[in-house]
Coordinates of C-alpha atoms in Angstrom, one line a residue:
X1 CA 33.8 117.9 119.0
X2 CA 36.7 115.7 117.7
X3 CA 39.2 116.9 115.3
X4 CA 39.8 115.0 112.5
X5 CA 43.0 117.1 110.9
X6 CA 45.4 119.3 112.6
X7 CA 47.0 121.7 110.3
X8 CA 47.0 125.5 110.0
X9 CA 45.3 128.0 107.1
X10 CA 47.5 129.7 104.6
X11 CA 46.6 133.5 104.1
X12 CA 49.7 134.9 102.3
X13 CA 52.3 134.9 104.9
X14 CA 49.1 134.8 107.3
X15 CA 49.4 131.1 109.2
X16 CA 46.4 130.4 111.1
X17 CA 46.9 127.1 113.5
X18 CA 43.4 125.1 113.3
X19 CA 41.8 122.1 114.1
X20 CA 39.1 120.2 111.7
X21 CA 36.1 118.9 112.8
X22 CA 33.0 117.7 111.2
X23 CA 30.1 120.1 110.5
X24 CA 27.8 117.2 109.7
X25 CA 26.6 114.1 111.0
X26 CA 24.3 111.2 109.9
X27 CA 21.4 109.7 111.8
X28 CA 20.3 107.3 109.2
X29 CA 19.6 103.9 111.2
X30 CA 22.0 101.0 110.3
X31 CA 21.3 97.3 110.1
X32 CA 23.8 94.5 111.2
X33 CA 23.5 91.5 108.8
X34 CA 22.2 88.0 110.4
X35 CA 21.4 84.5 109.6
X36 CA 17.6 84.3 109.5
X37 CA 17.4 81.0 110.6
X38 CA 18.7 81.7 114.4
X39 CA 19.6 85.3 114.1
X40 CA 23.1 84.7 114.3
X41 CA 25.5 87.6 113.7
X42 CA 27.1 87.8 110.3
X43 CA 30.6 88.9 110.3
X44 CA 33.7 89.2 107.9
X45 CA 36.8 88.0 108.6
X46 CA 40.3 89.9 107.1
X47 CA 42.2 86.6 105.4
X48 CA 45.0 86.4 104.1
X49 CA 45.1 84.8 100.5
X50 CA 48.4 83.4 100.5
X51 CA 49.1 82.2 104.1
X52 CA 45.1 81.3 103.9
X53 CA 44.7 82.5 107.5
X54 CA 42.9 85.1 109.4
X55 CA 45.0 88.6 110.0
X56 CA 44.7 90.9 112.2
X57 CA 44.6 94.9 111.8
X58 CA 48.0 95.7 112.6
X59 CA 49.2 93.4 110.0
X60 CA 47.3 94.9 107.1
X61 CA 48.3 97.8 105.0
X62 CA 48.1 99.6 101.7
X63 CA 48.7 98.3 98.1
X64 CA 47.8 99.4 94.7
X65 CA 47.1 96.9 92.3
X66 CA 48.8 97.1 88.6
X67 CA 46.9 96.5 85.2
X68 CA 48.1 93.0 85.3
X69 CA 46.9 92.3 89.0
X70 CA 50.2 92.9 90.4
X71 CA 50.1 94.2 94.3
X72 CA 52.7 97.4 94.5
X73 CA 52.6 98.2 98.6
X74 CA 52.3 101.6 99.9
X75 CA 53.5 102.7 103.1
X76 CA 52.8 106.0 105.4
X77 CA 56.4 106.3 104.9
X78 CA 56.1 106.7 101.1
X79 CA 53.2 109.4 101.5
X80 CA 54.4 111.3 103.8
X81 CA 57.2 112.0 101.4
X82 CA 54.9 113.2 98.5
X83 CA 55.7 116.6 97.4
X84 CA 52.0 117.9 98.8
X85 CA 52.6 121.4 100.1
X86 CA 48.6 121.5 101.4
X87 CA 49.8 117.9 103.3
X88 CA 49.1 120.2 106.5
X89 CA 48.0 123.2 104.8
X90 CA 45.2 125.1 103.7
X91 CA 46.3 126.7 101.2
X92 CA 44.1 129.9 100.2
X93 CA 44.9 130.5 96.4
X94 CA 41.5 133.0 95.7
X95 CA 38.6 134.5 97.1
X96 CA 35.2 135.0 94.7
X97 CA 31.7 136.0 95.0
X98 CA 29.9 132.9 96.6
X99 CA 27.3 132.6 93.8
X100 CA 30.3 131.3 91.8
X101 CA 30.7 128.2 92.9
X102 CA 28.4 125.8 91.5
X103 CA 25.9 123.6 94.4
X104 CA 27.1 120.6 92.0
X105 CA 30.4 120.7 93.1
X106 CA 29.7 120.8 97.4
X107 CA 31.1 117.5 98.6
X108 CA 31.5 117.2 102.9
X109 CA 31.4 120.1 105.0
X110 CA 33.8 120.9 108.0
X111 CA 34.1 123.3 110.7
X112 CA 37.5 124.8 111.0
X113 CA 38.0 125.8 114.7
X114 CA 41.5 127.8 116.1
X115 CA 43.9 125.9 117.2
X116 CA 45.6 127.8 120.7
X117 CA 44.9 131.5 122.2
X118 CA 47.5 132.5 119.4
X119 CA 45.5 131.5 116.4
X120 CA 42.1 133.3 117.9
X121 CA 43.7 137.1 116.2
X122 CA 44.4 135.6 112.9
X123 CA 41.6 133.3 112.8
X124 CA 39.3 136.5 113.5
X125 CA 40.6 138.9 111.1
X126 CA 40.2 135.9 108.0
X127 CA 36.9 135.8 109.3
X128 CA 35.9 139.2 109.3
X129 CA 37.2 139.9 105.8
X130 CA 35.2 137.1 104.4
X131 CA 32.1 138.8 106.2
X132 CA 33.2 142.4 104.6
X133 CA 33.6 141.4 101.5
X134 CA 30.8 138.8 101.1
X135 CA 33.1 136.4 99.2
X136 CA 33.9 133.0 99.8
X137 CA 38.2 132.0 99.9
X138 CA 38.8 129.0 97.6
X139 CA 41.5 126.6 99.3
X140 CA 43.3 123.7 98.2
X141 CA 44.2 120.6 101.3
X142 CA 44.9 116.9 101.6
X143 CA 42.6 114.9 103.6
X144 CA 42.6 110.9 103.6
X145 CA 45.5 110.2 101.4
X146 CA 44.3 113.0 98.5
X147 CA 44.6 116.5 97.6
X148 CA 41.2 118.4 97.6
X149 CA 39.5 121.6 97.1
X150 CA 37.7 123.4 99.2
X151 CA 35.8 126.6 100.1
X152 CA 35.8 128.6 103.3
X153 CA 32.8 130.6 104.3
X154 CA 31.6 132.2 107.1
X155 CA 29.2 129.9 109.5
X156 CA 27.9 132.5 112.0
X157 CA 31.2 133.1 114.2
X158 CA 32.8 130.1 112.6
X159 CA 34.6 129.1 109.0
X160 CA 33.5 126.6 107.7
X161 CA 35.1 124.6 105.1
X162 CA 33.3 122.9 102.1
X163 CA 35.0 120.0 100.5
X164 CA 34.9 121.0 96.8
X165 CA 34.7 118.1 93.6
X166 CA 37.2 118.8 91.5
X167 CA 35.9 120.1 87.9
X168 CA 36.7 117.4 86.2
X169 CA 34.6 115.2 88.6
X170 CA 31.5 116.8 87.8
X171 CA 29.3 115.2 84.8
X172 CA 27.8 117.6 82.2
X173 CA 24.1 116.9 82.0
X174 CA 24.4 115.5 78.4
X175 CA 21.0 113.6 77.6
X176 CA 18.8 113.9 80.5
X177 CA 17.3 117.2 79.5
X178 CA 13.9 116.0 77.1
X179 CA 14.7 115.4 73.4
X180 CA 11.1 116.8 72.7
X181 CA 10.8 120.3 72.0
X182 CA 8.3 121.3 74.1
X183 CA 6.8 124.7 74.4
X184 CA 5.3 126.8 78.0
X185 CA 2.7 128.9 77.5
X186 CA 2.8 133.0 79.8
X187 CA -0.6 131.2 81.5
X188 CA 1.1 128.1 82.5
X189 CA 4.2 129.7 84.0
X190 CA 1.9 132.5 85.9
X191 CA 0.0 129.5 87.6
X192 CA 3.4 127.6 88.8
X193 CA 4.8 131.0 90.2
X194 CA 1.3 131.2 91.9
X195 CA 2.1 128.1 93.2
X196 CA 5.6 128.6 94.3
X197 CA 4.2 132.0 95.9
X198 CA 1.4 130.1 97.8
X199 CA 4.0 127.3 99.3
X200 CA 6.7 129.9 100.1
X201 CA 9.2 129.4 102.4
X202 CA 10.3 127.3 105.3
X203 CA 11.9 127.3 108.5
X204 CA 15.0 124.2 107.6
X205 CA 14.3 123.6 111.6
X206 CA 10.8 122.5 110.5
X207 CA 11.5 119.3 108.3
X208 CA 12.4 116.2 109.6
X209 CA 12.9 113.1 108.2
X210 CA 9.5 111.4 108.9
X211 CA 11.1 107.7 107.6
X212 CA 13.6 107.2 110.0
X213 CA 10.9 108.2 112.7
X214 CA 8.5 105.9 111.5
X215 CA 11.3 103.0 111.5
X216 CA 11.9 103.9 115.0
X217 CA 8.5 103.1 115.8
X218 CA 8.1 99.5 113.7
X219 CA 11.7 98.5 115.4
X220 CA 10.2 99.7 119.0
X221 CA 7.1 98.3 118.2
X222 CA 8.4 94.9 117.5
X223 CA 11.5 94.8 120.3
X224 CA 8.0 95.0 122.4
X225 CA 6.2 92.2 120.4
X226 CA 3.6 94.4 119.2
X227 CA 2.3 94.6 116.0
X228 CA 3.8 97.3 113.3
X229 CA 1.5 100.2 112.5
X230 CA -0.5 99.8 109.4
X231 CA 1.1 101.6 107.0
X232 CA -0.7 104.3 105.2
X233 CA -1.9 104.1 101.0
X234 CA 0.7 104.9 98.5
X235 CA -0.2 108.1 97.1
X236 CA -1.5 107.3 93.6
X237 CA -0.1 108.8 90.2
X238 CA -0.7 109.1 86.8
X239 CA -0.5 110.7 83.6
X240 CA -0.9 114.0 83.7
X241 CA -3.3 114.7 81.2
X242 CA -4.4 118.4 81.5
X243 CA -1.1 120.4 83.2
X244 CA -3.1 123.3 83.7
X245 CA -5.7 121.7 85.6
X246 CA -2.8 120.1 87.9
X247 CA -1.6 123.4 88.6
X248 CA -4.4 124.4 89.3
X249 CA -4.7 121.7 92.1
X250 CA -1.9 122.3 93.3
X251 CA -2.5 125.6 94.2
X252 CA -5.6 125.4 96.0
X253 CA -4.1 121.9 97.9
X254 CA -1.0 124.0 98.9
X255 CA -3.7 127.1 100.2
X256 CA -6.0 124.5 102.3
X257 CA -2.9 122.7 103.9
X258 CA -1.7 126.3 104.3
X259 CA -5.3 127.6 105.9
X260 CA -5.0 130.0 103.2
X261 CA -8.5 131.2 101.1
X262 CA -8.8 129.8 97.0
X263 CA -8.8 133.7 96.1
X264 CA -5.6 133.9 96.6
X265 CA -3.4 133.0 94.4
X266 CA -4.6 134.2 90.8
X267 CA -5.5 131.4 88.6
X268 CA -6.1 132.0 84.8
X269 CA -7.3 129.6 82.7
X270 CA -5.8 128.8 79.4
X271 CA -8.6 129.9 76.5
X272 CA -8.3 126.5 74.5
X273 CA -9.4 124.5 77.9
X274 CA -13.2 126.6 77.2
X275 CA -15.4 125.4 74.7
X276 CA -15.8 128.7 72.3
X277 CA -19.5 130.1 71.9
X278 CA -21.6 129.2 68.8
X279 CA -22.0 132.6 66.9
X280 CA -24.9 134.4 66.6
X281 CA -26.2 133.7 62.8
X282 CA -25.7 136.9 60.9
X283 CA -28.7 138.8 59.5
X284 CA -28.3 139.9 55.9
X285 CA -31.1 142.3 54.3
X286 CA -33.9 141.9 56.7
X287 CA -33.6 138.3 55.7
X288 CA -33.6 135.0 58.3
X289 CA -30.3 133.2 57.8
X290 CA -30.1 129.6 55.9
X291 CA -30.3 127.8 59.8
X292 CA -33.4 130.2 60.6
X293 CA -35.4 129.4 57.8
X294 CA -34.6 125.4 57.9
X295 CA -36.0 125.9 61.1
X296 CA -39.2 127.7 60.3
X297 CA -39.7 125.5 57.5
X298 CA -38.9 122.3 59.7
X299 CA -42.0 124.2 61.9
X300 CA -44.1 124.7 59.2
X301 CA -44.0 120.9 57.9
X302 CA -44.4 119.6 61.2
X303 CA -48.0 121.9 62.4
X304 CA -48.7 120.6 58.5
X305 CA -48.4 117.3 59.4
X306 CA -50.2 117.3 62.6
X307 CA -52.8 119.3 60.9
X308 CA -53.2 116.8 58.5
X309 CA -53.7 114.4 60.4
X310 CA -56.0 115.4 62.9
X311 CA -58.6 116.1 59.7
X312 CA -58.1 112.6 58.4
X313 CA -58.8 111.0 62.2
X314 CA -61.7 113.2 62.4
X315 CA -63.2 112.0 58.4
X316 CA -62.5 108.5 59.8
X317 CA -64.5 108.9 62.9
X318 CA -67.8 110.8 60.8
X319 CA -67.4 108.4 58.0
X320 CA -67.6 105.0 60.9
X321 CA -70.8 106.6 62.4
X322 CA -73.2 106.8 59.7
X323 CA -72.1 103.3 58.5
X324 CA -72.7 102.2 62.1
X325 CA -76.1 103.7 62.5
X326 CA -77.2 102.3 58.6
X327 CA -76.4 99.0 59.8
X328 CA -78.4 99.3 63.0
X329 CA -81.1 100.6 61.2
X330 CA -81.3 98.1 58.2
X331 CA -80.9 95.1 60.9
X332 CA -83.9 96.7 62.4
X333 CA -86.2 97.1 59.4
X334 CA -85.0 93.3 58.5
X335 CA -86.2 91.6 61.6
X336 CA -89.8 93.3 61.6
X337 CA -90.6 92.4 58.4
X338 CA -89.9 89.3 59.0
X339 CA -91.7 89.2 62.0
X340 CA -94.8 90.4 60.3
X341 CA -94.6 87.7 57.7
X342 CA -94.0 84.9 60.0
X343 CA -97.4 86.2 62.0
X344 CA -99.1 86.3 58.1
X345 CA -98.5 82.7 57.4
X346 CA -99.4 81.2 61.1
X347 CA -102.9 83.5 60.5
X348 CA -103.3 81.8 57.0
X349 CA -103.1 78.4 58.5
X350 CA -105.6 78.6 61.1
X351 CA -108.0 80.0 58.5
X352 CA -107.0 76.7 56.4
X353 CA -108.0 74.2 59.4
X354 CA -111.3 76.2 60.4
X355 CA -112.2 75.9 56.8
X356 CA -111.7 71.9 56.8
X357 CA -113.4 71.5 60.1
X358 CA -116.5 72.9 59.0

């Protein structure tokens, strides 16, 4: 790896010649700017205001610009003459127990390597004391024009070094905590720890970053002049309406993608989320209480009622069947006496015309 800085470690009166190199690097896919109507490359061009031509690199250097917009230039010459004792040092002014340095104030991260056959005894002994002691050194350095903190740590058989913010570059977290005061119930904090116990841990080799694959494949896909993959449905959210049901959730999704059983993780439920039984009506004196006997006398009205009214259904039918048979007979009775009177009269006549015949 390429160094970046070439300096040497202050330990006391310990000086440790090293090399800086970075511990990190980025594979984040970059873009070049174009003109979408042909594709043309975009690119900037360093002009100069005054002389309103292009410059090139060797002509440009630093300047710092006053309140009023006047240019002060800055040569190498003038910062190399700063009064920076860390301008090639690291300067070791502490060492601490590592859980006292805040994650907040981790900036880059370097690997310091030893500089020379010389350095490898010093370099070795600084590392093994960091090991023995399980504390972290806390350094001060310049880097890129600037004093800076740091911290040195033990990387396997290495030291690395942690650029550190300083504290006054660190923001207190006023006003993002909620305003609401808002209460956790012992049921809903045993469900998350039975979520964070059914996730666990994981290997760091494991993760990758899935985006940058999957823009990989749409620029291959498209260099070849085939169509991008569909791209998969946004995963849909909401309020959450009911946090211990989505607790609950999670669990058993984190089991199942985990091929782990339901039964694993304990999940309570919180006792307002259940309906509570009706109670059993209370029996005072060998008496039926007030909802018993509304309902027995609710009974009681209705067999009434249907008693009731079968008897009158019943009058109604015996009452219809006399009247229908009086009818019958009177139309009966009716039409043969009149029969027999019509045959009297047509008898009478004939005896009439014999009569006058004779």
């Amino acid at each position: 790896m390429r160094s970046i800085w070439n300096g040497a470690i202050s330990f006391g009166l310990v000086s440790i010649p090293i090399k800086l190199v970075n511990a990190t690097e980025s594979h984040s896919i970059s873009f070049r700017q174009i003109h979408t109507e042909d594709g043309g490359r975009i690119r900037y061009r360093k002009f100069c205001e005054l002389e309103e031509r292009e410059v090139t690199s060797a002509e440009i250097g630093k300047g710092y610009e006053d309140a009023d917009g006047t240019i002060i230039p800055i040569t190498d010459d003038d910062l190399s003459r700063l009064p920076i004792p860390t301008a090639r040092t690291i300067e070791i002014v502490a060492f601490v127990p590592a859980d006292r340095i805040d994650p907040l104030h981790m900036d880059s991260a370097y690997y310091l390597a030893a500089s020379g056959v010389p350095a490898a005894k010093p370099y070795t002994l600084l590392r093994e004391a960091l090991k023995r002691s399980q504390k972290v050194a806390i350094a001060k350095f310049a880097l890129r024009g600037r004093e800076r903190l740091g911290m040195l740590r033990v990387v396997e058989d290495a030291i690395a070094l942690h650029g550190l913010l300083w504290p006054d570059e660190v923001r207190a977290p006023e006003g993002v905590a909620p305003d609401a005061q808002v209460t956790v119930s012992d049921k809903e904090l045993d469900l998350a720890d039975a979520l964070m116990d059914t996730l666990g841990e994981v290997d760091m080799e494991d993760l990758h970053d899935e985006y940058r694959e999957a823009l990989e494949q749409a620029i291959a896909a498209k260099a070849a002049g085939e169509a991008p993959a569909p791209s998969p449905e946004p995963a849909t959210s909401g309020k959450v309406l009911d946090l211990m049901a989505a607790l609950e959730k999670s669990v058993r999704a984190a089991q199942e993608s985990r091929g782990g059983e339901a039964e694993e993780a304990e999940v309570r439920h919180l006792e307002t989320a259940r309906r509570p039984a009706r109670p059993e009506p209370k029996q005072t004196g060998g008496k039926k209480s007030t909802a018993t006997a509304k309902s027995s006398q609710a009974s009681k009205k209705t067999a009434s009622t249907k008693s009731t009214a079968t008897k009158t259904a019943a009058k109604k039918t015996t009452a219809r069947a006399p009247a229908k048979s009086t009818a019958r007979t009177t139309a009966g009775t009716t039409a043969k006496s009149t029969a027999k009177t019509a045959t009297g009269k047509t008898a009478a006549k004939k005896t009439a015309a014999r009569k006058r015949s004779a």
